[in-house]
Short mmCIF file of C-alpha atoms in Angstrom, two decimals:
data_model
loop_
_atom_site.label_atom_id
_atom_site.label_comp_id
_atom_site.label_asym_id
_atom_site.label_seq_id
_atom_site.Cartn_x
_atom_site.Cartn_y
_atom_site.Cartn_z
CA UNK A 1 -4.96 22.83 -4.75
CA UNK A 2 -8.23 21.90 -7.06
CA UNK A 3 -8.71 18.30 -8.72
CA UNK A 4 -7.70 18.68 -11.72
CA UNK A 5 -4.27 18.89 -9.89
CA UNK A 6 -4.68 16.47 -7.89
CA UNK A 7 -5.85 13.83 -10.50
CA UNK A 8 -2.52 14.84 -12.82
CA UNK A 9 0.11 14.63 -9.50
CA UNK A 10 -1.78 10.79 -9.12
CA UNK A 11 -0.85 10.02 -12.66
CA UNK A 12 2.17 10.68 -12.04
CA UNK A 13 2.79 9.36 -9.13
CA UNK A 14 1.39 6.21 -10.05
CA UNK A 15 3.21 6.14 -13.74
CA UNK A 16 6.55 6.68 -11.90
CA UNK A 17 5.85 3.52 -9.42
CA UNK A 18 5.01 1.39 -12.36
CA UNK A 19 8.33 2.17 -13.48
CA UNK A 20 9.93 1.65 -10.60
CA UNK A 21 8.69 -1.66 -10.32
CA UNK A 22 9.89 -2.51 -13.67
CA UNK A 23 13.24 -1.36 -13.04
CA UNK A 24 13.07 -3.66 -9.38
CA UNK A 25 12.56 -6.52 -11.72
CA UNK A 26 15.28 -5.87 -13.90
CA UNK A 27 17.63 -5.08 -10.97
CA UNK A 28 16.92 -8.77 -9.44
CA UNK A 29 15.92 -10.38 -12.79
CA UNK A 30 17.81 -10.96 -16.48
CA UNK A 31 16.55 -13.46 -18.32
CA UNK A 32 14.14 -15.12 -16.06
CA UNK A 33 16.44 -15.84 -13.47
CA UNK A 34 17.29 -14.56 -9.81
CA UNK A 35 21.31 -13.85 -9.90
CA UNK A 36 21.80 -15.73 -6.09
CA UNK A 37 19.25 -18.37 -6.48
CA UNK A 38 19.90 -19.55 -9.83
CA UNK A 39 23.18 -19.42 -9.80
CA UNK A 40 26.03 -20.79 -7.76
CA UNK A 41 29.68 -20.64 -8.87
CA UNK A 42 30.50 -23.42 -6.75
CA UNK A 43 28.60 -26.02 -9.20
CA UNK A 44 28.26 -24.80 -12.54
CA UNK A 45 25.33 -25.70 -14.79
CA UNK A 46 26.14 -29.75 -17.12
CA UNK A 47 24.50 -27.49 -19.86
CA UNK A 48 26.97 -28.18 -22.99
CA UNK A 49 26.81 -26.87 -26.24
CA UNK A 50 28.60 -29.07 -28.89
CA UNK A 51 30.21 -27.00 -32.68
CA UNK A 52 30.85 -30.40 -34.78
CA UNK A 53 33.84 -32.37 -33.05
CA UNK A 54 34.28 -28.99 -30.95
CA UNK A 55 32.62 -28.60 -27.20
CA UNK A 56 31.59 -25.92 -25.64
CA UNK A 57 31.54 -26.53 -22.02
CA UNK A 58 30.40 -23.93 -19.03
CA UNK A 59 33.03 -22.53 -16.66
CA UNK A 60 33.93 -19.57 -14.08
CA UNK A 61 37.01 -19.57 -14.53
CA UNK A 62 38.77 -16.15 -15.57
CA UNK A 63 40.27 -15.79 -19.19
CA UNK A 64 42.79 -13.94 -20.02
CA UNK A 65 42.35 -12.93 -23.58
CA UNK A 66 46.23 -12.93 -26.07
CA UNK A 67 46.48 -10.98 -28.61
CA UNK A 68 50.33 -10.40 -30.54
CA UNK A 69 51.59 -13.12 -27.59
CA UNK A 70 50.52 -10.48 -24.92
CA UNK A 71 47.64 -11.08 -22.64
CA UNK A 72 45.62 -8.65 -22.24
CA UNK A 73 44.44 -7.65 -18.14
CA UNK A 74 41.85 -5.91 -17.66
CA UNK A 75 41.85 -3.73 -15.04
CA UNK A 76 39.11 -1.56 -12.84
CA UNK A 77 38.86 2.11 -13.73
CA UNK A 78 39.75 2.93 -10.07
CA UNK A 79 43.69 1.47 -10.61
CA UNK A 80 44.70 3.64 -13.88
CA UNK A 81 46.35 6.59 -12.73
CA UNK A 82 43.94 9.57 -11.68
CA UNK A 83 44.77 11.53 -15.50
CA UNK A 84 43.86 8.29 -17.39
CA UNK A 85 40.90 8.13 -14.67
CA UNK A 86 39.73 11.81 -16.01
CA UNK A 87 39.94 11.22 -19.08
CA UNK A 88 37.70 8.00 -19.47
CA UNK A 89 35.20 9.24 -17.49
CA UNK A 90 35.31 12.30 -20.26
CA UNK A 91 35.62 10.04 -23.79
CA UNK A 92 33.65 7.40 -22.32
CA UNK A 93 31.85 7.81 -19.25
CA UNK A 94 29.01 4.59 -20.60
CA UNK A 95 31.17 2.06 -20.77
CA UNK A 96 31.85 2.27 -16.74
CA UNK A 97 28.17 1.80 -16.34
CA UNK A 98 26.35 -1.51 -15.77
CA UNK A 99 23.58 -2.04 -17.52
CA UNK A 100 21.47 -2.36 -14.71
CA UNK A 101 22.33 1.41 -13.82
CA UNK A 102 21.44 2.73 -17.19
CA UNK A 103 18.45 1.25 -17.12
CA UNK A 104 17.12 2.59 -14.07
CA UNK A 105 18.77 5.65 -15.36
CA UNK A 106 16.46 5.90 -18.04
CA UNK A 107 13.79 5.08 -16.37
CA UNK A 108 14.34 7.48 -13.21
CA UNK A 109 14.37 10.14 -16.67
CA UNK A 110 11.64 8.63 -19.02
CA UNK A 111 9.24 9.66 -14.91
CA UNK A 112 11.03 13.22 -15.04
CA UNK A 113 10.34 13.68 -18.39
CA UNK A 114 6.16 12.60 -17.98
CA UNK A 115 6.38 15.12 -15.36
CA UNK A 116 7.27 17.73 -17.18
CA UNK A 117 4.80 16.92 -19.74
CA UNK A 118 1.93 16.33 -17.31
CA UNK A 119 2.84 19.85 -15.55
CA UNK A 120 4.16 21.81 -18.75
CA UNK A 121 0.53 20.97 -19.81
CA UNK A 122 -0.95 22.24 -17.07
CA UNK A 123 0.75 25.44 -17.09
CA UNK A 124 0.02 26.02 -20.81
CA UNK A 125 -3.74 24.99 -20.24
CA UNK A 126 -3.26 27.59 -18.08
CA UNK A 127 -1.77 30.00 -20.12
CA UNK A 128 -5.19 29.11 -22.99
CA UNK A 129 -7.29 30.78 -19.95
CA UNK A 130 -5.29 33.95 -19.71
CA UNK A 131 -4.46 34.54 -22.83
CA UNK A 132 -7.87 35.69 -24.83
CA UNK A 133 -8.41 37.55 -21.56
CA UNK A 134 -4.69 40.00 -21.36
CA UNK A 135 -5.79 40.20 -24.93
CA UNK A 136 -9.48 41.67 -25.07
CA UNK A 137 -8.20 43.76 -22.02
CA UNK A 138 -5.06 44.94 -23.99
CA UNK A 139 -7.68 46.03 -26.70
CA UNK A 140 -10.00 47.50 -24.19
CA UNK A 141 -7.36 50.38 -23.84
CA UNK A 142 -5.68 50.24 -27.38
CA UNK A 143 -8.51 49.53 -29.49
CA UNK A 144 -7.40 49.91 -33.38
CA UNK A 145 -4.11 47.77 -32.52
CA UNK A 146 -2.46 45.76 -35.34
CA UNK A 147 -1.10 41.90 -34.77
CA UNK A 148 2.45 43.66 -34.00
CA UNK A 149 1.70 45.79 -31.43
CA UNK A 150 -0.42 42.92 -29.66
CA UNK A 151 2.82 40.72 -29.90
CA UNK A 152 4.70 43.49 -28.70
CA UNK A 153 2.75 44.50 -26.02
CA UNK A 154 1.74 40.81 -24.92
CA UNK A 155 5.27 39.51 -25.70
CA UNK A 156 3.65 36.48 -27.12
CA UNK A 157 5.27 35.39 -31.02
CA UNK A 158 2.83 36.16 -33.74
CA UNK A 159 1.87 32.65 -34.55
CA UNK A 160 0.68 32.23 -30.71
CA UNK A 161 -0.94 35.57 -31.06
CA UNK A 162 -2.38 35.38 -34.39
CA UNK A 163 -4.23 31.47 -33.47
CA UNK A 164 -6.07 33.49 -30.42
CA UNK A 165 -7.02 36.70 -32.41
CA UNK A 166 -8.87 33.89 -34.96
CA UNK A 167 -10.18 31.86 -32.59
CA UNK A 168 -11.36 35.54 -30.29
CA UNK A 169 -12.59 36.64 -33.65
CA UNK A 170 -14.78 33.35 -34.75
CA UNK A 171 -16.69 33.51 -30.86
CA UNK A 172 -17.56 37.29 -31.48
CA UNK A 173 -15.44 37.84 -28.80
CA UNK A 174 -13.23 40.44 -30.79
CA UNK A 175 -13.56 42.09 -34.23
CA UNK A 176 -11.52 42.91 -37.35
CA UNK A 177 -10.39 45.58 -40.05
CA UNK A 178 -8.44 45.34 -42.86
CA UNK A 179 -6.73 48.20 -43.50
CA UNK A 180 -3.59 49.05 -46.03
CA UNK A 181 -1.89 45.77 -45.28
CA UNK A 182 -2.77 45.33 -42.22
CA UNK A 183 -5.43 43.88 -39.97
CA UNK A 184 -6.37 46.15 -36.55
CA UNK A 185 -8.43 44.55 -33.80
CA UNK A 186 -10.95 45.25 -31.95
CA UNK A 187 -12.74 44.28 -28.57
CA UNK A 188 -16.24 43.26 -29.00
CA UNK A 189 -16.49 46.39 -31.67
CA UNK A 190 -19.89 46.02 -32.63
CA UNK A 191 -21.04 49.42 -32.18
CA UNK A 192 -18.16 51.30 -33.55
CA UNK A 193 -18.98 52.72 -36.78
CA UNK A 194 -16.27 52.91 -39.82
CA UNK A 195 -15.16 56.02 -39.33
CA UNK A 196 -14.69 55.27 -35.74
CA UNK A 197 -12.61 52.33 -36.78
CA UNK A 198 -9.94 53.98 -39.12
CA UNK A 199 -9.51 57.07 -36.87
CA UNK A 200 -8.87 54.53 -33.83
CA UNK A 201 -6.06 52.62 -36.80
CA UNK A 202 -5.00 56.16 -37.96
CA UNK A 203 -4.67 57.23 -33.33
CA UNK A 204 -2.72 53.80 -33.01
CA UNK A 205 0.36 55.35 -35.11
CA UNK A 206 1.98 57.69 -33.92
CA UNK A 207 3.48 60.36 -36.31
CA UNK A 208 -0.67 59.61 -38.04
CA UNK A 209 -1.71 60.49 -35.11
CA UNK A 210 0.62 63.99 -34.42
CA UNK A 211 -1.11 65.01 -38.41
CA UNK A 212 -4.13 64.24 -37.07
CA UNK A 213 -4.17 66.35 -33.88
CA UNK A 214 -2.63 69.12 -35.40
CA UNK A 215 -5.31 69.22 -38.44
CA UNK A 216 -7.40 69.55 -35.88
CA UNK A 217 -6.57 71.45 -33.77
CA UNK A 218 -5.77 74.18 -36.40
CA UNK A 219 -8.28 73.82 -38.82
CA UNK A 220 -7.72 75.22 -42.89
CA UNK A 221 -3.75 74.42 -41.54
CA UNK A 222 -1.52 74.73 -44.70
CA UNK A 223 1.19 72.13 -46.23
CA UNK A 224 4.09 74.46 -45.02
CA UNK A 225 2.48 75.04 -41.59
CA UNK A 226 1.77 71.58 -40.79
CA UNK A 227 5.34 70.12 -41.55
CA UNK A 228 6.91 72.84 -39.77
CA UNK A 229 4.95 71.94 -36.92
CA UNK A 230 6.14 68.43 -37.35
CA UNK A 231 9.65 69.56 -38.27
CA UNK A 232 10.12 67.65 -41.57
CA UNK A 233 10.32 68.53 -45.12
CA UNK A 234 6.79 69.48 -46.82
CA UNK A 235 7.65 66.86 -49.28
CA UNK A 236 7.29 64.53 -46.41
CA UNK A 237 3.44 65.66 -45.62
CA UNK A 238 2.44 64.90 -48.86
CA UNK A 239 2.35 60.63 -48.57
CA UNK A 240 -0.22 61.36 -45.17
CA UNK A 241 -2.36 64.15 -46.77
CA UNK A 242 -2.77 62.08 -49.68
CA UNK A 243 -3.48 58.94 -48.12
CA UNK A 244 -6.25 60.60 -45.71
CA UNK A 245 -7.37 62.32 -48.43
CA UNK A 246 -8.27 58.86 -49.21
CA UNK A 247 -9.80 57.13 -46.26
CA UNK A 248 -12.13 60.55 -46.04
CA UNK A 249 -11.18 61.64 -42.96
CA UNK A 250 -9.76 64.76 -43.90
CA UNK A 251 -11.05 67.73 -46.65
CA UNK A 252 -8.63 70.29 -48.97
CA UNK A 253 -9.65 74.03 -49.68
CA UNK A 254 -8.03 75.47 -51.82
CA UNK A 255 -7.90 80.24 -52.11
CA UNK A 256 -6.47 80.28 -55.14
CA UNK A 257 -2.75 80.08 -54.02
CA UNK A 258 -2.88 76.72 -51.14
CA UNK A 259 -4.67 74.32 -50.31
CA UNK A 260 -5.78 74.30 -46.63
CA UNK A 261 -6.75 71.32 -44.68
CA UNK A 262 -8.94 70.36 -42.34
CA UNK A 263 -10.81 66.89 -40.82
CA UNK A 264 -14.61 65.94 -42.41
CA UNK A 265 -17.30 66.75 -40.06
CA UNK A 266 -17.62 62.61 -39.75
CA UNK A 267 -13.86 61.85 -38.64
CA UNK A 268 -13.98 65.39 -36.27
CA UNK A 269 -17.50 63.61 -35.00
CA UNK A 270 -15.60 60.21 -34.49
CA UNK A 271 -12.55 61.87 -33.12
CA UNK A 272 -14.44 63.69 -30.40
CA UNK A 273 -15.94 60.08 -29.53
CA UNK A 274 -12.71 58.30 -29.15
CA UNK A 275 -11.39 61.23 -26.75
CA UNK A 276 -14.50 61.40 -24.78
CA UNK A 277 -14.40 58.01 -24.45
CA UNK A 278 -10.94 57.66 -23.77
CA UNK A 279 -11.60 60.64 -20.91
CA UNK A 280 -14.71 58.27 -19.35
CA UNK A 281 -12.22 55.20 -19.41
CA UNK A 282 -9.08 57.34 -17.24
CA UNK A 283 -11.35 59.92 -15.72
CA UNK A 284 -15.22 59.71 -15.61
CA UNK A 285 -15.27 63.58 -14.42
CA UNK A 286 -13.11 64.80 -17.50
CA UNK A 287 -14.98 66.45 -19.89
CA UNK A 288 -14.11 66.69 -23.73
CA UNK A 289 -14.25 69.70 -26.11
#
């Protein structure tokens, strides 16, 4: 075990010992007097309390209260019928726990809570060191992914992921690009051109990736042909085609009858670079055409 863990365990043990010492004091002492030494039932104390003409004298005799001319006799819990015992324990369990026992329970629960907090803090600290590495490893394989994609893949909540991403961006561990209302992240990313970033972002979205792939594989394709290969209505292609045209990744060639679509030279070069980088990551001997 490392020194930090030993130190934290030592702190927990020390606090538990302190709480145990306090429990021992509470167990034997109450009001500054230790029962069994200061109290003698055969010799009651001489202290008297005078209130006007009334003198209160301490006594060890049992006092039986009377209510409506009926004596109220207290009985032990075990003397009740089994049904009443069970009902009492369910409805009023704390009524039959002696005060000193409740103190001991409180101290014991407090020590367990402290131990939990220390160990949870250690686990949380370990996650703080592991999360950035996990995020970087994920973005290295999936450049341009959004916050939602990162949280889904790594099974962390959005606020936690956003905290780490902001911290990592400030320390230049990653870079971010804003695209159509969403932020997309890159591991490092300083050497990636804007067109490459855009192509990475497009490729991170399944339907957009399919559209770009088909246009690249079939230069000069028409909207009707693209819709047929995607198996969607031609009007549904308009959104993607307008989007990619505005982004500057596709160009339109009009032959007098139909519009034909193909990637721009910058988008083609970026696409090929991305495929080459991914092929080298997966298999160094793979070549991309």
